CSV table of C-alpha atoms and ligand atoms in Angstrom, one decimal:
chain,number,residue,atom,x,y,z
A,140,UNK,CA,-0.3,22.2,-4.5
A,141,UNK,CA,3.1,23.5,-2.1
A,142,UNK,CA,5.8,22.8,-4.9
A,143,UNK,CA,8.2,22.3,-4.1
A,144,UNK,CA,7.5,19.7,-1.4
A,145,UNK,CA,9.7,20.0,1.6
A,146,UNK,CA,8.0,19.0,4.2
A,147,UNK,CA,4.9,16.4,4.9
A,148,UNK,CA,2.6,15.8,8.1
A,149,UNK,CA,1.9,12.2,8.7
A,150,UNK,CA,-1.5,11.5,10.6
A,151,UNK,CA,-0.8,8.4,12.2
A,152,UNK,CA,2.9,6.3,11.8
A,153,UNK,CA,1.7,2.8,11.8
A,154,UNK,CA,2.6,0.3,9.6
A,155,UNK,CA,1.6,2.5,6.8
A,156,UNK,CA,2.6,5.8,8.4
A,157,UNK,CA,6.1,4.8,9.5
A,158,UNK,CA,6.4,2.7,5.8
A,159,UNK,CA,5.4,6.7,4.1
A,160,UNK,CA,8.1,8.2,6.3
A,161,UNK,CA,10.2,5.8,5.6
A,162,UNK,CA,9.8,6.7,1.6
A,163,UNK,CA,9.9,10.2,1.8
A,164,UNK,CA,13.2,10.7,3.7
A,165,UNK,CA,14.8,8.8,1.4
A,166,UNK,CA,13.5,11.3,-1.3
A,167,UNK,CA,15.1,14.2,0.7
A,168,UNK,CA,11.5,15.0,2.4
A,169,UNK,CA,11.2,16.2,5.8
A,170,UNK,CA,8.7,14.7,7.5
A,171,UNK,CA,6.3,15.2,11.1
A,172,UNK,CA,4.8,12.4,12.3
A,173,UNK,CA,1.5,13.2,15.0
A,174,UNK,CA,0.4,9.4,16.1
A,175,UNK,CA,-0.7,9.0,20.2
A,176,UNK,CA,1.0,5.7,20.7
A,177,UNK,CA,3.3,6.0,23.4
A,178,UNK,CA,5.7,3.8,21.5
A,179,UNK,CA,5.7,5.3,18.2
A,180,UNK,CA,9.2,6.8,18.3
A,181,UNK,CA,10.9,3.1,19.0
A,182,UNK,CA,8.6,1.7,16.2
A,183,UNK,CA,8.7,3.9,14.2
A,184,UNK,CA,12.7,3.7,14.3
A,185,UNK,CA,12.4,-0.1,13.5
A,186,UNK,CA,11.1,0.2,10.3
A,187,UNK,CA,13.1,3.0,9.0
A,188,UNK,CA,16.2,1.2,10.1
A,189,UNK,CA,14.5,-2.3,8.2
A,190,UNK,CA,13.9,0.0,5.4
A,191,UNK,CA,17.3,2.4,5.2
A,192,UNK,CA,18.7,-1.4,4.8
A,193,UNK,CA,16.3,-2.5,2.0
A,194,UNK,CA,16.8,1.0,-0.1
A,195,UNK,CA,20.8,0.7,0.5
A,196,UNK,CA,20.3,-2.8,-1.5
A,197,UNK,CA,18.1,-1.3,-4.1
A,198,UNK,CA,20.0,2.2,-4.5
A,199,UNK,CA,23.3,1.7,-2.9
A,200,UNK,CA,24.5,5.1,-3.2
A,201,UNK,CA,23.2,7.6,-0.3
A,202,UNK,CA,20.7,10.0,-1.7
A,203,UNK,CA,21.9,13.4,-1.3
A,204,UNK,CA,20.2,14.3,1.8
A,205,UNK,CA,18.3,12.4,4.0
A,206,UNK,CA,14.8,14.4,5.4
A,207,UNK,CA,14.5,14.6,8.9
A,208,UNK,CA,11.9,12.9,11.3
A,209,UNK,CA,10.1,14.9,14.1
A,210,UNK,CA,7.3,14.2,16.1
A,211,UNK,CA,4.5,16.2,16.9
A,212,UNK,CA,2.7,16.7,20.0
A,213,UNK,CA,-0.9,17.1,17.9
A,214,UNK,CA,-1.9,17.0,14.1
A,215,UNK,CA,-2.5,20.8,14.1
A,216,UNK,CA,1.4,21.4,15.4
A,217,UNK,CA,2.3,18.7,12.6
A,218,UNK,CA,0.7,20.2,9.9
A,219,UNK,CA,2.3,23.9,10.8
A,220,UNK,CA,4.4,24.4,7.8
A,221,UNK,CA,3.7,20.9,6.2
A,222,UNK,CA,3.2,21.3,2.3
A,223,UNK,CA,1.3,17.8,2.1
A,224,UNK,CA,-0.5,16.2,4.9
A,225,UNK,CA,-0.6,11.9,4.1
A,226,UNK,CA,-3.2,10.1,6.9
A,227,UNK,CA,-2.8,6.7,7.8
A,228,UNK,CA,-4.4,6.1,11.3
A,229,UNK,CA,-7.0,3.0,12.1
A,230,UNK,CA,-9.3,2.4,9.3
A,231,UNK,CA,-12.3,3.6,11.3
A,232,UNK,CA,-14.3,6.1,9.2
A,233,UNK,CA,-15.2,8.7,12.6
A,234,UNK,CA,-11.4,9.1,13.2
A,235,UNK,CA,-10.5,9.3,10.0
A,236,UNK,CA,-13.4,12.6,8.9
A,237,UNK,CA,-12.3,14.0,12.6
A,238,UNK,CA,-8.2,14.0,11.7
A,239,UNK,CA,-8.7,14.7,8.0
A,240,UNK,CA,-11.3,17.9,8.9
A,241,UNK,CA,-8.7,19.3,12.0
A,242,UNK,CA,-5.9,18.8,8.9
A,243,UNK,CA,-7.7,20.7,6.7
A,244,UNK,CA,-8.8,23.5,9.2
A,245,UNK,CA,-5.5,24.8,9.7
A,246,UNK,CA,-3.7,23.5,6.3
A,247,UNK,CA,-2.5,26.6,4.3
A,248,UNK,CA,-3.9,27.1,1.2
A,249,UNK,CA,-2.7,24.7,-1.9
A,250,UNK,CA,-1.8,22.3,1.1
A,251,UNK,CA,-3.3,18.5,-0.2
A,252,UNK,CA,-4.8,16.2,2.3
A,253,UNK,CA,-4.9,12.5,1.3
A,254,UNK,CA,-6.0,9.6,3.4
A,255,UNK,CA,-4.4,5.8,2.9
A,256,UNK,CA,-7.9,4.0,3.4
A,257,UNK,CA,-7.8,1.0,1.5
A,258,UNK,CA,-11.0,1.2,0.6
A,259,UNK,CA,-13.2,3.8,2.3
A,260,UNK,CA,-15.0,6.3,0.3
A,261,UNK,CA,-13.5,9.6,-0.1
A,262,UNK,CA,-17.0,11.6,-0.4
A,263,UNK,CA,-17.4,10.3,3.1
A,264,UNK,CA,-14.7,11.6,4.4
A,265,UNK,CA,-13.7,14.5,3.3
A,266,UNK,CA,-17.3,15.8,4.1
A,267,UNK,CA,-16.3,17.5,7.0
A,268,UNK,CA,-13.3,19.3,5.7
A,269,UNK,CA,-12.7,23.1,5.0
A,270,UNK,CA,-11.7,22.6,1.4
A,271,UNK,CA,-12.9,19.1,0.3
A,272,UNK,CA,-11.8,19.8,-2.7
A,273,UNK,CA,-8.0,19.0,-1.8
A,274,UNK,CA,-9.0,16.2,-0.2
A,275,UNK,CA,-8.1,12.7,-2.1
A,276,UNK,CA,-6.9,8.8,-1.6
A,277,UNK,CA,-3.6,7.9,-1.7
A,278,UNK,CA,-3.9,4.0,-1.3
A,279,UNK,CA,-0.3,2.7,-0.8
A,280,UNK,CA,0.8,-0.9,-0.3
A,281,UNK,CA,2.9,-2.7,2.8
A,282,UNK,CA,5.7,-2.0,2.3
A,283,UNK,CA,4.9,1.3,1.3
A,284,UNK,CA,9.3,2.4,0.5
A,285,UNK,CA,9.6,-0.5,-1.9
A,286,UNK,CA,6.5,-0.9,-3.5
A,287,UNK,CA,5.6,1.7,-6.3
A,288,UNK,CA,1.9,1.1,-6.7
A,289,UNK,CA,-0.5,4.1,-5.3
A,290,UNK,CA,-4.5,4.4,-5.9
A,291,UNK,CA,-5.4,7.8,-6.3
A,292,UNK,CA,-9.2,8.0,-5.9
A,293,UNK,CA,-10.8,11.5,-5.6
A,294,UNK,CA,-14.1,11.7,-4.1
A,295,UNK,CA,-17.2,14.7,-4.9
A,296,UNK,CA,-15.9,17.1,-4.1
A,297,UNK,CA,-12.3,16.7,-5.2
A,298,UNK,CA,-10.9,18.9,-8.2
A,299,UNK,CA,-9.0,17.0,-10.8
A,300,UNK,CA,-6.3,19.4,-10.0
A,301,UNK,CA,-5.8,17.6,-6.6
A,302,UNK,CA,-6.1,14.2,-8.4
A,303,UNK,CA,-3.0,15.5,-11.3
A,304,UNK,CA,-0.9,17.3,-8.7
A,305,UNK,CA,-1.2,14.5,-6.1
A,306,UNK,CA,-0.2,12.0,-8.8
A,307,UNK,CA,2.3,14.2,-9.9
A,308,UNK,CA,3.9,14.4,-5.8
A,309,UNK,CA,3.6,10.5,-5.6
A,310,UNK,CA,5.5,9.8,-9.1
A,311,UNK,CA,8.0,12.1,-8.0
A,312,UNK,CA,9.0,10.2,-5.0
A,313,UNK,CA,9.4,7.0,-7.2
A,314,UNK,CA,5.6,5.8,-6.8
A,315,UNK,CA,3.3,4.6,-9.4
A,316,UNK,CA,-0.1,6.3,-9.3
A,317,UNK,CA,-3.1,4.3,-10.5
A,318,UNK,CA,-6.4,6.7,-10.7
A,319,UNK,CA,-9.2,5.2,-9.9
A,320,UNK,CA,-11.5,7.6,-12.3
A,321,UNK,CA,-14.9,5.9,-10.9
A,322,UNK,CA,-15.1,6.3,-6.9
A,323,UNK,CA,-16.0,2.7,-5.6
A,324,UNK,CA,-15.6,0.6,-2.0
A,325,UNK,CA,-12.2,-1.2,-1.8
A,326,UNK,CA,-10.8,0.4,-5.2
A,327,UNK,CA,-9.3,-1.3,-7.6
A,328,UNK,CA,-6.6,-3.7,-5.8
A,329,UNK,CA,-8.3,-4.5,-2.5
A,330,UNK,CA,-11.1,-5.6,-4.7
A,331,UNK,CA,-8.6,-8.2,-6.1
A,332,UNK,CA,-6.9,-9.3,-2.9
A,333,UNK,CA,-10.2,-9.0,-1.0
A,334,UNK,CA,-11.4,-12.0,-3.4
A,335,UNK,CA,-8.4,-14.2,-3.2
A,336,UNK,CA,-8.3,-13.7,0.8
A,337,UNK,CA,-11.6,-14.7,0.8
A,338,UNK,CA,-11.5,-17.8,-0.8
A,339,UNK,CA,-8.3,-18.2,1.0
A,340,UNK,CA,-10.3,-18.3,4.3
A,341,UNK,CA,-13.0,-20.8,3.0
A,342,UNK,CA,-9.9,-23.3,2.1
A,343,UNK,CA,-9.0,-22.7,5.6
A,344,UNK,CA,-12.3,-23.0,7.1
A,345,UNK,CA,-13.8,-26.1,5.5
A,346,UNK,CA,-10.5,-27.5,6.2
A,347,UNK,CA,-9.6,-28.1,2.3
A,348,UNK,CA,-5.7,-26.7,3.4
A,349,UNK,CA,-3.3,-24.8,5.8
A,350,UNK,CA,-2.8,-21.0,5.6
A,351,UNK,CA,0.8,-22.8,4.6
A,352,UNK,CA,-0.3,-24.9,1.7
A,353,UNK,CA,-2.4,-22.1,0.2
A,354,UNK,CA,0.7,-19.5,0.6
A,355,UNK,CA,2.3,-22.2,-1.3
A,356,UNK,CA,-0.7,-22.5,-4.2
A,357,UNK,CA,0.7,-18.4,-4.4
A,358,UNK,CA,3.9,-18.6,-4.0
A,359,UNK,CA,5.1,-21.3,-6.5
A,360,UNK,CA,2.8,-20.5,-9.7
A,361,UNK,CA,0.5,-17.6,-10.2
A,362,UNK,CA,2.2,-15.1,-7.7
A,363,UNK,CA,5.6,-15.0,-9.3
A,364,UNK,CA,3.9,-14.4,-12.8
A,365,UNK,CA,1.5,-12.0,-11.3
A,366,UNK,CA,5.1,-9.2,-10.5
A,367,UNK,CA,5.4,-8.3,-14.6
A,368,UNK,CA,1.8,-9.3,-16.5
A,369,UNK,CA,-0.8,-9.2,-14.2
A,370,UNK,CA,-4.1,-11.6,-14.6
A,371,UNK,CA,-5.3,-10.4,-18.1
A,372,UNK,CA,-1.4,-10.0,-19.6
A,373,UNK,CA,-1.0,-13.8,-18.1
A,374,UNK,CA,-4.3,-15.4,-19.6
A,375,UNK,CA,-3.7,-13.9,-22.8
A,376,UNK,CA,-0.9,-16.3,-22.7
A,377,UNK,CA,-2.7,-19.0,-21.5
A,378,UNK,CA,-4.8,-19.1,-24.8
A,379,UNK,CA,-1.8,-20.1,-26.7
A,380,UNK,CA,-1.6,-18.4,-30.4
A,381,UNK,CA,-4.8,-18.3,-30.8
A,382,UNK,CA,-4.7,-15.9,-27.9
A,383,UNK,CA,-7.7,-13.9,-25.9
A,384,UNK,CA,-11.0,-15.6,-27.2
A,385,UNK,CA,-9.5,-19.3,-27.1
A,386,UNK,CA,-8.9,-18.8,-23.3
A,387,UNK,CA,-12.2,-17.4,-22.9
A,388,UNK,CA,-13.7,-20.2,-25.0
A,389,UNK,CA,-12.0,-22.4,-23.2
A,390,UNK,CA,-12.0,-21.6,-19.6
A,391,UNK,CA,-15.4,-19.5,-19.6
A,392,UNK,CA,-17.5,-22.7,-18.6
A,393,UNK,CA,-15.7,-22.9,-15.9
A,394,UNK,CA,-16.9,-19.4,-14.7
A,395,UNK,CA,-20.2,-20.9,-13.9
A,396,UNK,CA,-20.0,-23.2,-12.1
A,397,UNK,CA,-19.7,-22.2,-8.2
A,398,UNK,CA,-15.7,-22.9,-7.3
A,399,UNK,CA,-15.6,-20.1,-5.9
A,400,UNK,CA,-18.0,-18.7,-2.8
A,401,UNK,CA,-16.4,-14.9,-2.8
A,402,UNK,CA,-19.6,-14.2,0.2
A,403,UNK,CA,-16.9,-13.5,3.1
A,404,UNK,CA,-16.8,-17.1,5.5
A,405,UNK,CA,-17.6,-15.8,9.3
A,406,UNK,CA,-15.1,-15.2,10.9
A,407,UNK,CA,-15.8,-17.2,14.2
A,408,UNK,CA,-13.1,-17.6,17.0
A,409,UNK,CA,-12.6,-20.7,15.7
A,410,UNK,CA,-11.5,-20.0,12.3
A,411,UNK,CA,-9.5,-17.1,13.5
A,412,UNK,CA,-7.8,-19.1,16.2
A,413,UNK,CA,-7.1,-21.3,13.2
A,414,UNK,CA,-5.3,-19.0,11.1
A,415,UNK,CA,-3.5,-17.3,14.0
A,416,UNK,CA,-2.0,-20.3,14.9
A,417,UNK,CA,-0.9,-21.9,11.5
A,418,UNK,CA,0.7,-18.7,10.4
A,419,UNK,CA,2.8,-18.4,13.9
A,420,UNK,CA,4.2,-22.1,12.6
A,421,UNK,CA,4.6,-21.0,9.4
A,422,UNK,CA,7.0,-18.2,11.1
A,423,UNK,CA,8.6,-21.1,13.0
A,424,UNK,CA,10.1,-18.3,15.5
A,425,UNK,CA,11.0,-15.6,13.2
A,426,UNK,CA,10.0,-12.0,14.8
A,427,UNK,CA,7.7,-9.9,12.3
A,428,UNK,CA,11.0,-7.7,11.6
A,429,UNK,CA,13.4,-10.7,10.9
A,430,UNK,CA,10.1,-11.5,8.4
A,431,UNK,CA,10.1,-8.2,7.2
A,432,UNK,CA,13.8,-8.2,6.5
A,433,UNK,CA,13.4,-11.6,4.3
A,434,UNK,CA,10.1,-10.2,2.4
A,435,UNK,CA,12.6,-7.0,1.8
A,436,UNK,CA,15.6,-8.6,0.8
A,437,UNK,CA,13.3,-10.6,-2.0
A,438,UNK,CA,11.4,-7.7,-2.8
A,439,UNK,CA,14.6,-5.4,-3.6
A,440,UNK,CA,16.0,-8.8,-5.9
A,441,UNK,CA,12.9,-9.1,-8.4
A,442,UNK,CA,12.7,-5.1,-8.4
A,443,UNK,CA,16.3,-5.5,-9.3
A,444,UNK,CA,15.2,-8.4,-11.7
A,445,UNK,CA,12.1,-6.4,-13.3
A,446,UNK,CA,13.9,-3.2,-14.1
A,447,UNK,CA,16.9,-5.5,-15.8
A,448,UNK,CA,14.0,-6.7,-18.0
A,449,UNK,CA,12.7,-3.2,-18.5
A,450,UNK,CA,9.3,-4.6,-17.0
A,451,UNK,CA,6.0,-3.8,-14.7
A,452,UNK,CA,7.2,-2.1,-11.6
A,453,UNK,CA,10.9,-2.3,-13.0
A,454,UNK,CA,10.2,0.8,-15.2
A,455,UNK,CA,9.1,2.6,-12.1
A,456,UNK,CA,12.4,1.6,-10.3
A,457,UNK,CA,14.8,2.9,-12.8
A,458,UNK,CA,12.7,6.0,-13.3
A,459,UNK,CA,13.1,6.5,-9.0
A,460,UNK,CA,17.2,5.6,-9.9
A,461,UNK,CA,17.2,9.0,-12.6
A,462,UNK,CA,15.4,10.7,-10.5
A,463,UNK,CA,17.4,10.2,-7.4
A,464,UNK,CA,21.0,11.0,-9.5
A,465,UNK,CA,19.7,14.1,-11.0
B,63,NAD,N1,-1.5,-2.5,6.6
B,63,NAD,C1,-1.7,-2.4,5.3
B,63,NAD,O1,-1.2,-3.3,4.6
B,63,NAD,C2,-2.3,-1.3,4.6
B,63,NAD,C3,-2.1,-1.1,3.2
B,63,NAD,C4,-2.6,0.1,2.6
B,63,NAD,C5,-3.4,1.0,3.3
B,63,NAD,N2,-3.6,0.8,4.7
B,63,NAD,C6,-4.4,1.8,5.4
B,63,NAD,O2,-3.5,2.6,6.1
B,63,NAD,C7,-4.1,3.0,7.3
B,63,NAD,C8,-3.3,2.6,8.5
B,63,NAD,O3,-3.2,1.2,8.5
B,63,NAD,P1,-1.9,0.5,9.3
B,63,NAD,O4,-1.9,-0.9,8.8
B,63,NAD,O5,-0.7,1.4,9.2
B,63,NAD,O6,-2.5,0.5,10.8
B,63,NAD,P2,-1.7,0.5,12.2
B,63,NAD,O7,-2.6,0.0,13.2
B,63,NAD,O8,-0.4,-0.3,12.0
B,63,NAD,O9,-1.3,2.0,12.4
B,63,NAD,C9,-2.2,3.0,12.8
B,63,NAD,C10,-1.5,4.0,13.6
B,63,NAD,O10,-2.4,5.1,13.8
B,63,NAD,C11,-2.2,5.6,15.1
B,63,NAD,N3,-3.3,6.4,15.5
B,63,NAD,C12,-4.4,6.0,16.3
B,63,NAD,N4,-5.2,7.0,16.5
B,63,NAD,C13,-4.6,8.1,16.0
B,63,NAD,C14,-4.9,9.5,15.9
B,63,NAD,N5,-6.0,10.0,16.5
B,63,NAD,N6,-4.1,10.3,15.3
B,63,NAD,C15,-3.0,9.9,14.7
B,63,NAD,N7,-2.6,8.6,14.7
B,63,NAD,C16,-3.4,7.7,15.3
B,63,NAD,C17,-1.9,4.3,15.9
B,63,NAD,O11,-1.3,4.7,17.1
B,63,NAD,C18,-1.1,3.6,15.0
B,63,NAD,O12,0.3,3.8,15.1
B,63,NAD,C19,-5.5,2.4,7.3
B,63,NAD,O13,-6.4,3.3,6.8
B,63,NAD,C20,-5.4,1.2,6.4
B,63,NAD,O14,-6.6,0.9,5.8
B,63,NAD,C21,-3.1,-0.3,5.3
């Protein structure tokens, strides 16, 4: 890989794209952003604004230099000169092999391509690239400038030196990478959230509860645990002293017995008229940035929290702080 790097394209400046940019600024990156939306300089300036306030809460000293945002009139003229290229466009697997292969066509050499898919498979698409072996996932989560975790998943034809080196780039702008050493649909975490959103939609469905009263089953209990152990840290626990094997003694009848469906529910216009609507009262009027704000401001408080308690993603956080003073 480029190393030092200076300068990274970003396919696409969506929620994702704009979240990367967001990120990398802050880390003294430059960054050039090729997305067709008419609008993308306007959103794109939302979110780093929502975020430039979120990171001042987090690290309230200015990092030494801020990159610079430009945008690009095409990928090829936003990859000239980049030393990493990070896609995020619609998670549509045609548009994603066509920007990833025009990225790679005129990438320098050592330049890494990585895709955000959260959950297509990389074989697929970097099979139409010039060097699929630089090729690789980089799975971030929303918000993508507070939230350390990144899957890196390499596919075929990808060298494990793209899978270190693009670990190593991630780490060093404060991220956690997770490898995902077997290549599968969904990775590791969508897997997880794919299960609990689908059960989440049956409750919904067969009108068991509101969108509202199930972000509240989250919310109050298992989702506050869930920021430092994680489910296999947090049953552990559950089994008391006698730890592991009394939980599993325990609950493991349980597991047969069908509470769960996991088969995806339909999703008719009914049920996602349903869900539209109780989530919009569950916003009672707030605009999706006012809600981002509140998610950040909470977000920045139990990353604060975690790394006082030298703990899950706090370790990352204070690792970002060194890093950022040195
Ligand atoms: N939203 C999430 O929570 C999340 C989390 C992790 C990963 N991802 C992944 O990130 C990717 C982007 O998702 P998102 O939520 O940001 O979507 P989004 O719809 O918010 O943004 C996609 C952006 O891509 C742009 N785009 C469309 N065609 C393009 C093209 N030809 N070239 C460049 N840009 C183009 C769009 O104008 C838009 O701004 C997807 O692969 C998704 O699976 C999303």
């Amino acid at each position: 890989m480029t190393t030092p790097v200076r300068k990274v394209a970003l396919l696409g400046a969506g929620v994702i794209g704009a979240g990367w940019a967001a990120r990398l600024i802050e880390n003294g990156i430059d960054v050039a952003i090729a997305d067709p939306d008419p609008e993308v300089r306007r959103k794109t300036e939302t979110v780093l604004a929502n975020a430039e306030r979120a990171l001042r809460r987090l690290f309230p000293d200015e990092p030494d230099r801020r990159g610079m945002v430009v945008f690009s009139e095409s990928v090829e003229d936003a990859v000239d000169g980049a030393d990493f290229v990070q896609e995020s466009a619609p998670e549509r697997e045609d548009l994603k092999r066509g920007l990833l292969a025009r990225a790679a066509a005129v990438a320098p050499a050592g330049v890494i391509v990585a895709t955000s898919t959260s959950g297509l498979l990389p074989s697929v698409l970097q099979a139409d690239c010039r060097f699929p072996e630089r090729v690789v996932v980089g799975h971030p989560f929303n918000p993508v400038y507070l939230l350390p975790l990144v899957e890196v998943c390499g596919g075929k034809s990808t060298s494990a030196e793209t899978i270190e080196a693009a670990s190593a780039f991630y780490a060093s702008i404060g991220m956690h990478p997770l490898v995902v050493r077997n290549e599968i649909d969904g990775f590791i975490a969508d897997r997880l959230l794919e299960a609990l959103w689908r059960e989440a939609l049956h409750l919904v469905n067969d009108g068991v509860a509101t969108t509202e009263e199930i972000d509240r089953a989250v919310c109050y209990g298992a989702g506050l645990r869930w920021a430092f152990m994680g489910t296999f840290g947090i049953y552990r626990l559950a089994g008391g002293e006698a730890g592991m094997r009394h939980f599993m003694a325990q609950f493991g009848p349980a597991l047969k017995l069908p509470w769960t469906k996991l088969e995806a529910p339909e999703l008719t216009d009914e049920l996602i008229d349903r869900v539209s609507e109780q989530t919009e009262q569950q916003a009672a009027g707030r605009s999706v940035r006012e809600m981002e704000r509140t998610r950040d401001d909470a977000l920045v408080a139990i990353l604060q929290a975690l790394e006082s308690q030298g703990i899950g993603a706090g370790i990352e956080v204070a690792r970002w702080r060194e890093t950022r003073s040195q």
